[in-house]
Amino acid sequence: MTAPDKYQRFDQFLQKRRSGALQDEQANNRRRSRLDSPKGAQEKSIDATILQLHSAMVDKIIANPALLSPVAAQLEREQQQGLLRHSAYLFWSCAFAMIHQPELFRAALLSPEPGACKQRRRTRLRGILTEAERAQVLAGQWPPVPAQMQILTTQHRAKPHWPVTKTTRFVAVPKILPQLSHFSAKKLPPGVP
């Protein structure tokens, strides 16, 4: 095969792929249908139950942040003993670091992202709920978020720190970097404030 033939065949391949004539979508359809299968429905149900339990645990931790210190200490011990993957350590330690910002703490632990679902399945929030509270959650009788928390949450939403646009995100980050201790030793490129 000569070089021009190779490029011509590649161009034909790209045209077929763009037109949808290639069956690449079959693999994606198989992945999508997996969630529609009985096993996928069971996984969705398990994830929903785990999310309910975590929502109750987050409510309880926000109401009493002292409950988080033994969990964080256990996380550190497991990480030092090599019983914890680095990705799990990062997920949980970053989430625990947001305890002073209840809305972010809640968003981090109750995120619908697949990575968060995976981490919730291997939860580090042990010993937060009693067995009676756990039964209440599973029965759907867990008390909702207290009214004070709802007021704080709506007030926080009404006053964002800055308007979140692509421009401000990229402008705001370099201004913060020099204040962080592990970045302060590095020189920033010229033109970055």
PDB file of C-alpha atoms in Angstrom:
ATOM      1  CA  MET A   1       0.000   0.000   0.000  1.00  0.00           C
ATOM      2  CA  THR A   2       1.407   3.371  -0.943  1.00  0.00           C
ATOM      3  CA  ALA A   3       1.268   6.453   1.220  1.00  0.00           C
ATOM      4  CA  PRO A   4      -1.461   8.231  -0.797  1.00  0.00           C
ATOM      5  CA  ASP A   5      -3.666   5.112  -0.654  1.00  0.00           C
ATOM      6  CA  LYS A   6      -3.264   4.984   3.111  1.00  0.00           C
ATOM      7  CA  TYR A   7      -4.355   8.607   3.509  1.00  0.00           C
ATOM      8  CA  GLN A   8      -7.225   8.126   1.082  1.00  0.00           C
ATOM      9  CA  ARG A   9      -8.473   5.119   3.068  1.00  0.00           C
ATOM     10  CA  PHE A  10      -8.228   7.118   6.279  1.00  0.00           C
ATOM     11  CA  ASP A  11     -10.254   9.932   4.714  1.00  0.00           C
ATOM     12  CA  GLN A  12     -12.897   7.399   3.651  1.00  0.00           C
ATOM     13  CA  PHE A  13     -12.969   6.011   7.166  1.00  0.00           C
ATOM     14  CA  LEU A  14     -13.514   9.492   8.609  1.00  0.00           C
ATOM     15  CA  GLN A  15     -16.301  10.226   6.137  1.00  0.00           C
ATOM     16  CA  LYS A  16     -18.081   6.989   7.045  1.00  0.00           C
ATOM     17  CA  ARG A  17     -17.690   7.680  10.725  1.00  0.00           C
ATOM     18  CA  ARG A  18     -19.043  11.218  10.410  1.00  0.00           C
ATOM     19  CA  SER A  19     -21.991  10.068   8.321  1.00  0.00           C
ATOM     20  CA  GLY A  20     -22.900   7.433  10.890  1.00  0.00           C
ATOM     21  CA  ALA A  21     -22.380   4.524   8.498  1.00  0.00           C
ATOM     22  CA  LEU A  22     -19.928   2.879  10.901  1.00  0.00           C
ATOM     23  CA  GLN A  23     -21.383   0.893  13.752  1.00  0.00           C
ATOM     24  CA  ASP A  24     -19.375   2.572  16.553  1.00  0.00           C
ATOM     25  CA  GLU A  25     -22.646   3.419  18.245  1.00  0.00           C
ATOM     26  CA  GLN A  26     -23.351  -0.262  18.944  1.00  0.00           C
ATOM     27  CA  ALA A  27     -20.824  -0.296  21.761  1.00  0.00           C
ATOM     28  CA  ASN A  28     -22.365   2.851  23.244  1.00  0.00           C
ATOM     29  CA  ASN A  29     -25.855   1.373  22.901  1.00  0.00           C
ATOM     30  CA  ARG A  30     -24.682  -1.739  24.740  1.00  0.00           C
ATOM     31  CA  ARG A  31     -23.370   0.445  27.554  1.00  0.00           C
ATOM     32  CA  ARG A  32     -26.631   2.407  27.695  1.00  0.00           C
ATOM     33  CA  SER A  33     -28.771  -0.708  27.634  1.00  0.00           C
ATOM     34  CA  ARG A  34     -26.739  -2.174  30.494  1.00  0.00           C
ATOM     35  CA  LEU A  35     -28.327   0.391  32.828  1.00  0.00           C
ATOM     36  CA  ASP A  36     -31.752  -0.568  31.498  1.00  0.00           C
ATOM     37  CA  SER A  37     -31.156  -4.254  32.222  1.00  0.00           C
ATOM     38  CA  PRO A  38     -32.387  -5.827  35.476  1.00  0.00           C
ATOM     39  CA  LYS A  39     -28.832  -5.743  36.836  1.00  0.00           C
ATOM     40  CA  GLY A  40     -28.532  -2.050  35.888  1.00  0.00           C
ATOM     41  CA  ALA A  41     -31.871  -1.266  37.514  1.00  0.00           C
ATOM     42  CA  GLN A  42     -30.664  -3.036  40.642  1.00  0.00           C
ATOM     43  CA  GLU A  43     -27.473  -0.946  40.636  1.00  0.00           C
ATOM     44  CA  LYS A  44     -29.537   2.246  40.267  1.00  0.00           C
ATOM     45  CA  SER A  45     -31.685   1.179  43.203  1.00  0.00           C
ATOM     46  CA  ILE A  46     -28.633   0.454  45.354  1.00  0.00           C
ATOM     47  CA  ASP A  47     -27.091   3.817  44.421  1.00  0.00           C
ATOM     48  CA  ALA A  48     -30.355   5.594  45.329  1.00  0.00           C
ATOM     49  CA  THR A  49     -30.426   3.872  48.730  1.00  0.00           C
ATOM     50  CA  ILE A  50     -26.774   4.737  49.376  1.00  0.00           C
ATOM     51  CA  LEU A  51     -27.495   8.335  48.370  1.00  0.00           C
ATOM     52  CA  GLN A  52     -30.390   8.478  50.866  1.00  0.00           C
ATOM     53  CA  LEU A  53     -28.143   7.201  53.641  1.00  0.00           C
ATOM     54  CA  HIS A  54     -25.377   9.649  52.762  1.00  0.00           C
ATOM     55  CA  SER A  55     -27.848  12.522  52.654  1.00  0.00           C
ATOM     56  CA  ALA A  56     -28.906  11.700  56.214  1.00  0.00           C
ATOM     57  CA  MET A  57     -25.273  11.363  57.316  1.00  0.00           C
ATOM     58  CA  VAL A  58     -24.425  14.729  55.751  1.00  0.00           C
ATOM     59  CA  ASP A  59     -27.403  16.333  57.550  1.00  0.00           C
ATOM     60  CA  LYS A  60     -26.237  14.892  60.854  1.00  0.00           C
ATOM     61  CA  ILE A  61     -22.588  15.922  60.309  1.00  0.00           C
ATOM     62  CA  ILE A  62     -23.567  19.476  59.355  1.00  0.00           C
ATOM     63  CA  ALA A  63     -25.702  19.704  62.492  1.00  0.00           C
ATOM     64  CA  ASN A  64     -22.802  18.366  64.624  1.00  0.00           C
ATOM     65  CA  PRO A  65     -19.373  18.789  62.901  1.00  0.00           C
ATOM     66  CA  ALA A  66     -17.610  17.054  65.823  1.00  0.00           C
ATOM     67  CA  LEU A  67     -18.825  13.737  64.357  1.00  0.00           C
ATOM     68  CA  LEU A  68     -16.414  14.185  61.459  1.00  0.00           C
ATOM     69  CA  SER A  69     -13.139  14.245  63.428  1.00  0.00           C
ATOM     70  CA  PRO A  70     -13.003  10.477  64.221  1.00  0.00           C
ATOM     71  CA  VAL A  71     -13.943   9.686  60.620  1.00  0.00           C
ATOM     72  CA  ALA A  72     -11.157  11.963  59.326  1.00  0.00           C
ATOM     73  CA  ALA A  73      -8.672  10.384  61.751  1.00  0.00           C
ATOM     74  CA  GLN A  74      -9.667   6.903  60.536  1.00  0.00           C
ATOM     75  CA  LEU A  75      -9.234   8.086  56.921  1.00  0.00           C
ATOM     76  CA  GLU A  76      -5.695   9.259  57.705  1.00  0.00           C
ATOM     77  CA  ARG A  77      -4.834   5.959  59.444  1.00  0.00           C
ATOM     78  CA  GLU A  78      -6.113   3.901  56.510  1.00  0.00           C
ATOM     79  CA  GLN A  79      -4.171   6.055  54.060  1.00  0.00           C
ATOM     80  CA  GLN A  80      -0.933   5.716  56.060  1.00  0.00           C
ATOM     81  CA  GLN A  81      -1.378   1.935  56.281  1.00  0.00           C
ATOM     82  CA  GLY A  82      -1.880   1.696  52.514  1.00  0.00           C
ATOM     83  CA  LEU A  83      -5.460   0.418  52.820  1.00  0.00           C
ATOM     84  CA  LEU A  84      -6.884   3.267  50.770  1.00  0.00           C
ATOM     85  CA  ARG A  85      -6.442   4.195  47.141  1.00  0.00           C
ATOM     86  CA  HIS A  86      -5.088   7.667  46.507  1.00  0.00           C
ATOM     87  CA  SER A  87      -8.195   8.704  44.541  1.00  0.00           C
ATOM     88  CA  ALA A  88     -10.429   7.704  47.459  1.00  0.00           C
ATOM     89  CA  TYR A  89      -8.200   9.576  49.893  1.00  0.00           C
ATOM     90  CA  LEU A  90      -8.364  12.713  47.746  1.00  0.00           C
ATOM     91  CA  PHE A  91     -12.143  12.497  47.342  1.00  0.00           C
ATOM     92  CA  TRP A  92     -12.881  12.059  51.034  1.00  0.00           C
ATOM     93  CA  SER A  93     -10.234  14.406  52.410  1.00  0.00           C
ATOM     94  CA  CYS A  94     -11.297  17.190  50.025  1.00  0.00           C
ATOM     95  CA  ALA A  95     -14.944  16.658  50.937  1.00  0.00           C
ATOM     96  CA  PHE A  96     -14.109  16.690  54.656  1.00  0.00           C
ATOM     97  CA  ALA A  97     -12.124  19.900  54.215  1.00  0.00           C
ATOM     98  CA  MET A  98     -15.336  21.640  53.093  1.00  0.00           C
ATOM     99  CA  ILE A  99     -17.165  21.012  56.380  1.00  0.00           C
ATOM    100  CA  HIS A 100     -17.194  24.749  57.187  1.00  0.00           C
ATOM    101  CA  GLN A 101     -19.109  25.441  53.968  1.00  0.00           C
ATOM    102  CA  PRO A 102     -22.226  23.269  54.337  1.00  0.00           C
ATOM    103  CA  GLU A 103     -23.464  23.761  50.788  1.00  0.00           C
ATOM    104  CA  LEU A 104     -20.139  22.690  49.257  1.00  0.00           C
ATOM    105  CA  PHE A 105     -19.807  19.812  51.714  1.00  0.00           C
ATOM    106  CA  ARG A 106     -23.265  18.570  50.767  1.00  0.00           C
ATOM    107  CA  ALA A 107     -22.592  19.017  47.040  1.00  0.00           C
ATOM    108  CA  ALA A 108     -19.285  17.143  47.219  1.00  0.00           C
ATOM    109  CA  LEU A 109     -20.678  14.123  49.023  1.00  0.00           C
ATOM    110  CA  LEU A 110     -24.046  13.943  47.247  1.00  0.00           C
ATOM    111  CA  SER A 111     -22.830  14.597  43.716  1.00  0.00           C
ATOM    112  CA  PRO A 112     -24.508  12.494  41.003  1.00  0.00           C
ATOM    113  CA  GLU A 113     -21.177  12.006  39.218  1.00  0.00           C
ATOM    114  CA  PRO A 114     -20.105   8.379  38.644  1.00  0.00           C
ATOM    115  CA  GLY A 115     -16.901   8.913  40.625  1.00  0.00           C
ATOM    116  CA  ALA A 116     -18.826  10.148  43.650  1.00  0.00           C
ATOM    117  CA  CYS A 117     -21.235   7.183  43.376  1.00  0.00           C
ATOM    118  CA  LYS A 118     -18.250   4.847  43.338  1.00  0.00           C
ATOM    119  CA  GLN A 119     -16.775   6.485  46.446  1.00  0.00           C
ATOM    120  CA  ARG A 120     -20.124   6.421  48.263  1.00  0.00           C
ATOM    121  CA  ARG A 121     -20.332   2.663  47.646  1.00  0.00           C
ATOM    122  CA  ARG A 122     -17.047   2.375  49.579  1.00  0.00           C
ATOM    123  CA  THR A 123     -18.019   4.962  52.156  1.00  0.00           C
ATOM    124  CA  ARG A 124     -15.729   6.259  54.865  1.00  0.00           C
ATOM    125  CA  LEU A 125     -18.640   7.706  56.864  1.00  0.00           C
ATOM    126  CA  ARG A 126     -18.882   4.861  59.345  1.00  0.00           C
ATOM    127  CA  GLY A 127     -20.546   5.151  62.719  1.00  0.00           C
ATOM    128  CA  ILE A 128     -22.399   8.369  61.922  1.00  0.00           C
ATOM    129  CA  LEU A 129     -25.939   6.973  61.959  1.00  0.00           C
ATOM    130  CA  THR A 130     -27.299   4.708  64.657  1.00  0.00           C
ATOM    131  CA  GLU A 131     -29.181   1.611  63.577  1.00  0.00           C
ATOM    132  CA  ALA A 132     -32.505   3.264  64.482  1.00  0.00           C
ATOM    133  CA  GLU A 133     -31.644   6.339  62.361  1.00  0.00           C
ATOM    134  CA  ARG A 134     -30.577   4.092  59.507  1.00  0.00           C
ATOM    135  CA  ALA A 135     -33.924   2.290  59.663  1.00  0.00           C
ATOM    136  CA  GLN A 136     -35.726   5.669  59.646  1.00  0.00           C
ATOM    137  CA  VAL A 137     -33.814   6.729  56.527  1.00  0.00           C
ATOM    138  CA  LEU A 138     -34.587   3.498  54.706  1.00  0.00           C
ATOM    139  CA  ALA A 139     -38.261   3.787  55.701  1.00  0.00           C
ATOM    140  CA  GLY A 140     -38.343   7.350  54.329  1.00  0.00           C
ATOM    141  CA  GLN A 141     -38.988   8.919  57.726  1.00  0.00           C
ATOM    142  CA  TRP A 142     -35.720  10.853  58.118  1.00  0.00           C
ATOM    143  CA  PRO A 143     -36.374  14.461  59.193  1.00  0.00           C
ATOM    144  CA  PRO A 144     -35.733  17.052  56.484  1.00  0.00           C
ATOM    145  CA  VAL A 145     -33.044  19.712  56.661  1.00  0.00           C
ATOM    146  CA  PRO A 146     -33.726  22.119  59.574  1.00  0.00           C
ATOM    147  CA  ALA A 147     -35.323  25.456  58.647  1.00  0.00           C
ATOM    148  CA  GLN A 148     -32.210  27.387  59.762  1.00  0.00           C
ATOM    149  CA  MET A 149     -30.082  25.401  57.325  1.00  0.00           C
ATOM    150  CA  GLN A 150     -32.532  26.067  54.491  1.00  0.00           C
ATOM    151  CA  ILE A 151     -32.385  29.808  55.194  1.00  0.00           C
ATOM    152  CA  LEU A 152     -28.571  29.758  55.222  1.00  0.00           C
ATOM    153  CA  THR A 153     -28.482  27.757  52.012  1.00  0.00           C
ATOM    154  CA  THR A 154     -30.817  30.113  50.136  1.00  0.00           C
ATOM    155  CA  GLN A 155     -28.946  33.183  51.405  1.00  0.00           C
ATOM    156  CA  HIS A 156     -25.638  31.680  50.292  1.00  0.00           C
ATOM    157  CA  ARG A 157     -27.042  30.940  46.842  1.00  0.00           C
ATOM    158  CA  ALA A 158     -28.352  34.473  46.489  1.00  0.00           C
ATOM    159  CA  LYS A 159     -24.896  35.987  47.083  1.00  0.00           C
ATOM    160  CA  PRO A 160     -22.253  34.168  45.030  1.00  0.00           C
ATOM    161  CA  HIS A 161     -18.610  35.044  45.660  1.00  0.00           C
ATOM    162  CA  TRP A 162     -18.198  36.326  42.112  1.00  0.00           C
ATOM    163  CA  PRO A 163     -20.085  35.861  38.868  1.00  0.00           C
ATOM    164  CA  VAL A 164     -19.058  32.492  37.498  1.00  0.00           C
ATOM    165  CA  THR A 165     -18.180  32.951  33.867  1.00  0.00           C
ATOM    166  CA  LYS A 166     -15.304  31.570  31.850  1.00  0.00           C
ATOM    167  CA  THR A 167     -13.519  34.915  32.038  1.00  0.00           C
ATOM    168  CA  THR A 168     -13.730  35.332  35.803  1.00  0.00           C
ATOM    169  CA  ARG A 169     -12.745  31.736  36.463  1.00  0.00           C
ATOM    170  CA  PHE A 170      -9.502  32.147  34.572  1.00  0.00           C
ATOM    171  CA  VAL A 171      -8.846  35.611  35.986  1.00  0.00           C
ATOM    172  CA  ALA A 172      -9.609  34.695  39.616  1.00  0.00           C
ATOM    173  CA  VAL A 173      -7.378  31.612  39.873  1.00  0.00           C
ATOM    174  CA  PRO A 174      -3.960  33.289  39.315  1.00  0.00           C
ATOM    175  CA  LYS A 175      -4.782  35.920  41.974  1.00  0.00           C
ATOM    176  CA  ILE A 176      -5.316  33.162  44.533  1.00  0.00           C
ATOM    177  CA  LEU A 177      -2.200  31.123  43.683  1.00  0.00           C
ATOM    178  CA  PRO A 178       0.413  33.354  45.383  1.00  0.00           C
ATOM    179  CA  GLN A 179      -1.556  33.167  48.638  1.00  0.00           C
ATOM    180  CA  LEU A 180      -1.317  29.375  48.782  1.00  0.00           C
ATOM    181  CA  SER A 181       1.720  28.138  50.702  1.00  0.00           C
ATOM    182  CA  HIS A 182       2.802  25.356  48.333  1.00  0.00           C
ATOM    183  CA  PHE A 183       2.645  27.691  45.318  1.00  0.00           C
ATOM    184  CA  SER A 184       4.362  30.670  46.951  1.00  0.00           C
ATOM    185  CA  ALA A 185       7.852  29.216  46.468  1.00  0.00           C
ATOM    186  CA  LYS A 186       7.377  28.997  42.709  1.00  0.00           C
ATOM    187  CA  LYS A 187       7.802  31.975  40.455  1.00  0.00           C
ATOM    188  CA  LEU A 188       4.768  32.893  38.456  1.00  0.00           C
ATOM    189  CA  PRO A 189       5.206  33.708  34.772  1.00  0.00           C
ATOM    190  CA  PRO A 190       5.423  37.397  33.857  1.00  0.00           C
ATOM    191  CA  GLY A 191       2.059  39.086  33.419  1.00  0.00           C
ATOM    192  CA  VAL A 192       0.278  36.985  36.057  1.00  0.00           C
ATOM    193  CA  PRO A 193      -0.762  39.244  38.973  1.00  0.00           C
TER     194      PRO A 193
END
